[in-house]
Structure formats: C-alpha cells, structure tokens
Amino acid sequence: MVLEKERMKIGSGAGKRVEIETPVVVLNEKAYAESVGERGFELAEICEEVAVEKGVSVVICPQQAELGLIASVVSIPCFAQHADAVEPGSHTGSVTLESVKEAGAVGTLVNHSERRLKISEIDFLVQKAARLGLLTIVCTNNTAVSRAVAELKPYAVAVEPPELIGSGRAVSKVDPGIVEETVKAVKRVHEKCLVLCGAGVTNGEDVRAALELGADGVLLASGVVKAENPRAALLDLMRGL
Ligand code: G3P
C-alpha cells in the first residue's frame, strides 16, 4: 500500500510580508529540551493563539531544525535564531540568509550573546538581509555596542546584559539605565530602529517596566519556554503590553 504522504511545503511562508506591530514580544526558543521538535511546534502554536486572542504582536524564533515547518504553519512572524555571514556554497552546517528566507522566516536574530559575531559579520548580515527583504534584530550587551550597531541600520537592536540571561532577574528592573540609555543612543543614530530589551524578563511587570523605559518590546526565552505552563506565562507577560 503506498502511503499518501502529506508533504508540508517548506517555505510556503516565504515572501509573506508579515507586519510586526509594536510593542512586540519576541520569544527565542533557543536549544532547550522544552522547545525541541513537537514541543517547539506547540510553543509556536501557543504564541499564535495568544497573539490572536489578545490582539498583540508576538514573534517566534524556533529551533533552526524546525524553522521551515513552523514558519509554514503559524501566522505569526518567525525569525531564525542565527544566520551565518556566508554566501551560499560549500559551508557545511552553515545557515545562510537565503535558507532563512526560503524557510519562510521574516528575519533573523544576529549576534545573540550565545552566538557572538565580529562587527564585519554583523554588517554583512544586516546589509544582505535588507537586500533580501529580511528583518534583523541585532543583539547587544551594552549601550556603546548598541550605538555602534545602530550605525549599520538594522531593523532592531535588542540589548541584553549577558549576566542576566536566564537569571529570572529582568533587565528592565535590575538595570533600567541600560534600557533607557540604549533607547536614547540608538534612536539618536537611527530613529526608525526598534529597541528591544531582554534577559530575565519573566512577567507582565517586567514588560511594562521595559515599555515605560522607552523600549519597543522584549526578547525572552526561559520565562516561557521553561515555564510549567507556557501559555499562562505568556498571558502574564501580555498584561504588561
Ligand atoms: O534571546 C533572549 C534570551 O537571551 C533571554 O533569555 O532566558 O533570560 O529570557 P532569558
């Protein structure tokens, strides 16, 4: 008996211009056991359901292996967690911007603290992504780096003090100055650039504090991915929007 395989068309989201409204919650699934395979898919579905139910803007960054599948089935914008500063070719294991686009993602994180890049690589990715119609959220660790990165004209800068990542201690509460200063510094260089903040953001108060400091949204991971009840955690975050 020949089994009729339902073949998901990978990349069917490619080219779909998905508007990202602000304020925005960007969920990075990272490489956690709680977000691998089917579990990553379920998290993306929860994000989509909450975004639709609450009328808020949520972006999901699936694990790379599931990017194409998830981008093809959820209506919310998907971002890659990382892309490599290489042209298509013999770069085994690399993730090119072309593959991110063909997977149906609308953009990519760049220079996440767990995937630090050289400034020349960040520049390559930001410029090439713009040519391909992809958005870039460039992660930074402080105000000076955020100011420098803003010169490259990315879609967004996400400032995240590495020491707070995964700590459950929100940057918007623990170090409000870095958020406020980064917003001012980035907007002075590139007015249209969004500024997100991340690291330790876990609840609605953390989100509200970030927005009151001038951020256009938050970038987070463990507060939802590792939560006992991710849906409840995400709904709590939405209280701050
Ligand atoms: O990409 C966002 C991430 O680095 C923040 O991590 O677990 O502190 O929300 P977390």
mmCIF file of C-alpha atoms and ligand atoms in Angstrom:
data_model
loop_
_atom_site.group_PDB
_atom_site.id
_atom_site.type_symbol
_atom_site.label_atom_id
_atom_site.label_comp_id
_atom_site.label_asym_id
_atom_site.label_seq_id
_atom_site.Cartn_x
_atom_site.Cartn_y
_atom_site.Cartn_z
ATOM 1 C CA MET A 1 0.000 0.000 0.000
ATOM 2 C CA VAL A 2 1.512 3.354 -0.966
ATOM 3 C CA LEU A 3 1.053 5.790 1.888
ATOM 4 C CA GLU A 4 -0.006 9.154 0.613
ATOM 5 C CA LYS A 5 2.434 11.392 2.486
ATOM 6 C CA GLU A 6 1.093 14.821 3.274
ATOM 7 C CA ARG A 7 4.185 16.823 2.280
ATOM 8 C CA MET A 8 4.260 20.178 4.047
ATOM 9 C CA LYS A 9 5.511 22.735 1.556
ATOM 10 C CA ILE A 10 8.508 24.135 3.373
ATOM 11 C CA GLY A 11 8.895 27.810 2.785
ATOM 12 C CA SER A 12 5.276 28.370 1.888
ATOM 13 C CA GLY A 13 5.603 31.363 4.191
ATOM 14 C CA ALA A 14 8.482 32.704 2.126
ATOM 15 C CA GLY A 15 7.873 36.188 0.898
ATOM 16 C CA LYS A 16 4.835 36.722 3.076
ATOM 17 C CA ARG A 17 5.300 40.233 4.355
ATOM 18 C CA VAL A 18 4.163 39.924 7.922
ATOM 19 C CA GLU A 19 3.831 43.263 9.624
ATOM 20 C CA ILE A 20 5.320 43.437 13.094
ATOM 21 C CA GLU A 21 3.461 45.865 15.264
ATOM 22 C CA THR A 22 4.968 47.285 18.428
ATOM 23 C CA PRO A 23 5.046 46.718 21.292
ATOM 24 C CA VAL A 24 6.257 43.235 20.430
ATOM 25 C CA VAL A 25 7.162 40.135 22.446
ATOM 26 C CA VAL A 26 9.889 38.072 20.739
ATOM 27 C CA LEU A 27 10.205 34.518 22.065
ATOM 28 C CA ASN A 28 13.547 32.816 21.443
ATOM 29 C CA GLU A 29 13.095 29.043 21.801
ATOM 30 C CA LYS A 30 16.904 28.572 21.999
ATOM 31 C CA ALA A 31 18.006 24.906 22.042
ATOM 32 C CA TYR A 32 16.166 23.860 25.179
ATOM 33 C CA ALA A 33 14.830 20.315 25.543
ATOM 34 C CA GLU A 34 11.472 22.036 26.195
ATOM 35 C CA SER A 35 11.442 23.528 22.690
ATOM 36 C CA VAL A 36 12.800 20.726 20.511
ATOM 37 C CA GLY A 37 10.713 19.075 17.785
ATOM 38 C CA GLU A 38 6.975 18.788 18.527
ATOM 39 C CA ARG A 39 7.380 20.803 21.734
ATOM 40 C CA GLY A 40 8.793 23.726 19.765
ATOM 41 C CA PHE A 41 5.838 23.493 17.428
ATOM 42 C CA GLU A 42 3.395 23.534 20.379
ATOM 43 C CA LEU A 43 5.123 26.625 21.805
ATOM 44 C CA ALA A 44 4.763 28.368 18.439
ATOM 45 C CA GLU A 45 1.074 27.468 18.343
ATOM 46 C CA ILE A 46 0.577 28.862 21.859
ATOM 47 C CA CYS A 47 2.261 32.105 20.748
ATOM 48 C CA GLU A 48 -0.003 32.295 17.717
ATOM 49 C CA GLU A 49 -3.166 31.594 19.770
ATOM 50 C CA VAL A 50 -2.277 34.181 22.426
ATOM 51 C CA ALA A 51 -1.339 36.761 19.765
ATOM 52 C CA VAL A 52 -4.696 36.284 18.019
ATOM 53 C CA GLU A 53 -6.728 36.042 21.259
ATOM 54 C CA LYS A 54 -5.180 39.153 22.803
ATOM 55 C CA GLY A 55 -4.567 41.110 19.587
ATOM 56 C CA VAL A 56 -0.901 41.567 20.458
ATOM 57 C CA SER A 57 2.298 41.228 18.466
ATOM 58 C CA VAL A 58 4.317 38.066 19.110
ATOM 59 C CA VAL A 59 7.328 36.837 17.133
ATOM 60 C CA ILE A 60 8.711 33.311 17.498
ATOM 61 C CA CYS A 61 12.322 32.154 16.970
ATOM 62 C CA PRO A 62 12.045 28.350 16.596
ATOM 63 C CA GLN A 63 14.962 25.960 16.820
ATOM 64 C CA GLN A 64 16.734 26.027 13.438
ATOM 65 C CA ALA A 65 15.745 22.446 12.525
ATOM 66 C CA GLU A 66 12.039 23.338 12.799
ATOM 67 C CA LEU A 67 12.175 26.832 11.314
ATOM 68 C CA GLY A 68 10.745 25.922 7.912
ATOM 69 C CA LEU A 69 7.951 23.748 9.287
ATOM 70 C CA ILE A 70 6.855 26.227 11.926
ATOM 71 C CA ALA A 71 7.097 29.234 9.593
ATOM 72 C CA SER A 72 4.892 27.335 7.143
ATOM 73 C CA VAL A 73 2.102 26.687 9.598
ATOM 74 C CA VAL A 74 1.843 29.615 12.018
ATOM 75 C CA SER A 75 0.580 33.042 11.005
ATOM 76 C CA ILE A 76 2.827 34.973 13.394
ATOM 77 C CA PRO A 77 6.243 36.186 12.209
ATOM 78 C CA CYS A 78 9.108 33.694 12.577
ATOM 79 C CA PHE A 79 12.745 34.679 12.979
ATOM 80 C CA ALA A 80 15.811 32.467 12.767
ATOM 81 C CA GLN A 81 17.874 32.436 15.958
ATOM 82 C CA HIS A 82 21.073 32.943 13.997
ATOM 83 C CA ALA A 83 22.422 33.165 10.448
ATOM 84 C CA ASP A 84 25.990 32.795 9.232
ATOM 85 C CA ALA A 85 27.804 35.549 7.350
ATOM 86 C CA VAL A 86 28.446 33.396 4.296
ATOM 87 C CA GLU A 87 27.217 33.299 0.714
ATOM 88 C CA PRO A 88 25.559 30.063 -0.435
ATOM 89 C CA GLY A 89 28.228 27.442 -1.143
ATOM 90 C CA SER A 90 30.397 24.826 0.500
ATOM 91 C CA HIS A 91 29.841 25.909 4.097
ATOM 92 C CA THR A 92 28.733 22.698 5.763
ATOM 93 C CA GLY A 93 26.306 23.246 8.597
ATOM 94 C CA SER A 94 26.001 26.973 7.962
ATOM 95 C CA VAL A 95 22.663 28.791 7.900
ATOM 96 C CA THR A 96 22.564 31.283 5.018
ATOM 97 C CA LEU A 97 20.159 34.191 4.798
ATOM 98 C CA GLU A 98 18.801 32.632 1.622
ATOM 99 C CA SER A 99 17.834 29.492 3.558
ATOM 100 C CA VAL A 100 16.224 31.617 6.292
ATOM 101 C CA LYS A 101 14.157 33.386 3.634
ATOM 102 C CA GLU A 102 13.246 30.184 1.780
ATOM 103 C CA ALA A 103 12.171 28.652 5.094
ATOM 104 C CA GLY A 104 9.525 31.362 5.303
ATOM 105 C CA ALA A 105 11.068 33.358 8.142
ATOM 106 C CA VAL A 106 10.707 37.137 8.017
ATOM 107 C CA GLY A 107 14.041 37.794 9.703
ATOM 108 C CA THR A 108 16.803 36.614 11.988
ATOM 109 C CA LEU A 109 18.433 37.356 15.303
ATOM 110 C CA VAL A 110 22.043 38.426 14.784
ATOM 111 C CA ASN A 111 24.916 38.343 17.279
ATOM 112 C CA HIS A 112 22.963 36.780 20.129
ATOM 113 C CA SER A 113 25.187 36.567 23.223
ATOM 114 C CA GLU A 114 25.255 32.809 22.707
ATOM 115 C CA ARG A 115 26.327 33.257 19.046
ATOM 116 C CA ARG A 116 28.604 36.314 19.120
ATOM 117 C CA LEU A 117 29.876 37.595 15.735
ATOM 118 C CA LYS A 118 32.529 40.041 14.534
ATOM 119 C CA ILE A 119 31.296 43.516 13.573
ATOM 120 C CA SER A 120 32.157 42.750 9.911
ATOM 121 C CA GLU A 121 29.884 39.698 10.057
ATOM 122 C CA ILE A 122 27.084 41.706 11.650
ATOM 123 C CA ASP A 123 27.452 44.298 8.881
ATOM 124 C CA PHE A 124 27.365 41.587 6.190
ATOM 125 C CA LEU A 125 24.199 40.073 7.652
ATOM 126 C CA VAL A 126 22.343 43.364 8.213
ATOM 127 C CA GLN A 127 23.104 44.676 4.714
ATOM 128 C CA LYS A 128 22.411 41.400 2.923
ATOM 129 C CA ALA A 129 19.230 40.758 4.916
ATOM 130 C CA ALA A 130 17.936 44.174 3.866
ATOM 131 C CA ARG A 131 18.615 43.309 0.215
ATOM 132 C CA LEU A 132 16.705 40.046 0.661
ATOM 133 C CA GLY A 133 13.797 41.742 2.420
ATOM 134 C CA LEU A 134 14.610 40.107 5.760
ATOM 135 C CA LEU A 135 14.475 41.930 9.111
ATOM 136 C CA THR A 136 17.391 41.806 11.548
ATOM 137 C CA ILE A 137 17.268 42.022 15.329
ATOM 138 C CA VAL A 138 20.880 42.589 16.374
ATOM 139 C CA CYS A 139 21.603 41.569 19.965
ATOM 140 C CA THR A 140 23.984 43.704 22.008
ATOM 141 C CA ASN A 141 25.420 43.634 25.523
ATOM 142 C CA ASN A 142 25.576 47.339 26.408
ATOM 143 C CA THR A 143 24.787 50.874 25.251
ATOM 144 C CA ALA A 144 28.077 51.525 23.441
ATOM 145 C CA VAL A 145 27.741 48.379 21.316
ATOM 146 C CA SER A 146 24.087 49.226 20.666
ATOM 147 C CA ARG A 147 25.094 52.685 19.442
ATOM 148 C CA ALA A 148 27.741 51.215 17.135
ATOM 149 C CA VAL A 149 25.372 48.577 15.758
ATOM 150 C CA ALA A 150 22.676 51.213 15.109
ATOM 151 C CA GLU A 151 25.062 52.748 12.543
ATOM 152 C CA LEU A 152 24.547 49.595 10.446
ATOM 153 C CA LYS A 153 20.804 50.361 10.239
ATOM 154 C CA PRO A 154 19.323 47.059 11.453
ATOM 155 C CA TYR A 155 15.572 46.608 11.881
ATOM 156 C CA ALA A 156 16.008 46.399 15.650
ATOM 157 C CA VAL A 157 18.585 46.316 18.408
ATOM 158 C CA ALA A 158 17.975 44.051 21.416
ATOM 159 C CA VAL A 159 20.115 44.958 24.401
ATOM 160 C CA GLU A 160 20.704 42.025 26.769
ATOM 161 C CA PRO A 161 23.249 42.105 29.595
ATOM 162 C CA PRO A 162 24.653 38.546 29.404
ATOM 163 C CA GLU A 163 24.891 38.182 33.171
ATOM 164 C CA LEU A 164 21.093 38.483 33.463
ATOM 165 C CA ILE A 165 20.236 35.991 30.711
ATOM 166 C CA GLY A 166 18.406 33.036 32.181
ATOM 167 C CA SER A 167 18.521 34.598 35.639
ATOM 168 C CA GLY A 168 14.842 35.428 36.010
ATOM 169 C CA ARG A 169 16.015 38.905 37.112
ATOM 170 C CA ALA A 170 14.657 41.281 34.481
ATOM 171 C CA VAL A 171 16.973 43.829 32.882
ATOM 172 C CA SER A 172 14.114 46.360 32.964
ATOM 173 C CA LYS A 173 14.034 46.106 36.763
ATOM 174 C CA VAL A 174 17.658 45.297 37.653
ATOM 175 C CA ASP A 175 19.356 47.694 35.222
ATOM 176 C CA PRO A 176 16.763 50.202 33.887
ATOM 177 C CA GLY A 177 19.563 52.595 32.961
ATOM 178 C CA ILE A 178 20.938 50.357 30.234
ATOM 179 C CA VAL A 179 17.474 50.190 28.644
ATOM 180 C CA GLU A 180 16.849 53.927 28.841
ATOM 181 C CA GLU A 181 20.368 54.837 27.630
ATOM 182 C CA THR A 182 20.245 52.330 24.803
ATOM 183 C CA VAL A 183 16.891 53.657 23.578
ATOM 184 C CA LYS A 184 18.276 57.204 23.519
ATOM 185 C CA ALA A 185 21.594 56.222 21.896
ATOM 186 C CA VAL A 186 20.037 54.053 19.176
ATOM 187 C CA LYS A 187 17.229 56.452 18.274
ATOM 188 C CA ARG A 188 19.771 59.284 18.018
ATOM 189 C CA VAL A 189 21.744 57.296 15.414
ATOM 190 C CA HIS A 190 18.879 55.541 13.601
ATOM 191 C CA GLU A 191 15.499 56.929 14.577
ATOM 192 C CA LYS A 192 13.433 54.175 12.928
ATOM 193 C CA CYS A 193 15.365 51.352 14.585
ATOM 194 C CA LEU A 194 13.313 49.451 17.161
ATOM 195 C CA VAL A 195 14.884 48.874 20.554
ATOM 196 C CA LEU A 196 14.049 45.700 22.444
ATOM 197 C CA CYS A 197 15.454 44.630 25.753
ATOM 198 C CA GLY A 198 15.935 41.139 27.107
ATOM 199 C CA ALA A 199 17.459 38.968 29.812
ATOM 200 C CA GLY A 200 15.472 37.765 32.777
ATOM 201 C CA VAL A 201 12.114 39.089 31.526
ATOM 202 C CA THR A 202 9.500 36.773 33.051
ATOM 203 C CA ASN A 203 6.253 38.603 33.827
ATOM 204 C CA GLY A 204 3.896 41.437 32.935
ATOM 205 C CA GLU A 205 5.559 43.881 35.317
ATOM 206 C CA ASP A 206 8.933 43.288 33.627
ATOM 207 C CA VAL A 207 7.344 44.005 30.238
ATOM 208 C CA ARG A 208 5.545 47.109 31.483
ATOM 209 C CA ALA A 209 8.776 48.426 33.005
ATOM 210 C CA ALA A 210 10.603 47.894 29.702
ATOM 211 C CA LEU A 211 7.975 49.815 27.736
ATOM 212 C CA GLU A 212 7.969 52.644 30.290
ATOM 213 C CA LEU A 213 11.734 52.928 29.757
ATOM 214 C CA GLY A 214 11.090 53.506 26.046
ATOM 215 C CA ALA A 215 11.654 50.003 24.680
ATOM 216 C CA ASP A 216 9.549 48.870 21.727
ATOM 217 C CA GLY A 217 9.308 45.356 23.105
ATOM 218 C CA VAL A 218 11.094 42.500 24.803
ATOM 219 C CA LEU A 219 13.171 39.475 23.772
ATOM 220 C CA LEU A 220 12.915 36.489 26.107
ATOM 221 C CA ALA A 221 13.332 32.746 26.388
ATOM 222 C CA SER A 222 13.311 30.801 29.655
ATOM 223 C CA GLY A 223 10.402 32.651 31.280
ATOM 224 C CA VAL A 224 8.093 30.991 28.765
ATOM 225 C CA VAL A 225 9.999 28.050 27.254
ATOM 226 C CA LYS A 226 10.909 26.566 30.654
ATOM 227 C CA ALA A 227 7.669 27.563 32.395
ATOM 228 C CA GLU A 228 5.490 24.883 33.980
ATOM 229 C CA ASN A 229 2.642 26.345 31.924
ATOM 230 C CA PRO A 230 3.990 28.329 28.921
ATOM 231 C CA ARG A 231 0.558 29.601 27.934
ATOM 232 C CA ALA A 232 -0.064 31.052 31.414
ATOM 233 C CA ALA A 233 3.424 32.567 31.417
ATOM 234 C CA LEU A 234 2.838 34.204 28.031
ATOM 235 C CA LEU A 235 -0.579 35.511 29.071
ATOM 236 C CA ASP A 236 1.023 37.017 32.179
ATOM 237 C CA LEU A 237 3.624 38.777 30.023
ATOM 238 C CA MET A 238 0.806 40.205 27.895
ATOM 239 C CA ARG A 239 -0.525 42.016 30.985
ATOM 240 C CA GLY A 240 2.395 44.386 30.509
ATOM 241 C CA LEU A 241 1.588 45.359 26.941
HETATM 242 O O1 G3P B 1 17.213 35.733 23.399
HETATM 243 C C1 G3P B 1 16.676 36.092 24.622
HETATM 244 C C2 G3P B 1 17.428 35.482 25.730
HETATM 245 O O2 G3P B 1 18.799 35.643 25.598
HETATM 246 C C3 G3P B 1 16.955 35.950 27.080
HETATM 247 O O3 G3P B 1 16.982 34.817 27.886
HETATM 248 O O4 G3P B 1 16.006 33.223 29.413
HETATM 249 O O5 G3P B 1 16.717 35.486 30.244
HETATM 250 O O6 G3P B 1 14.676 35.257 28.796
HETATM 251 P P1 G3P B 1 16.035 34.699 29.156
#
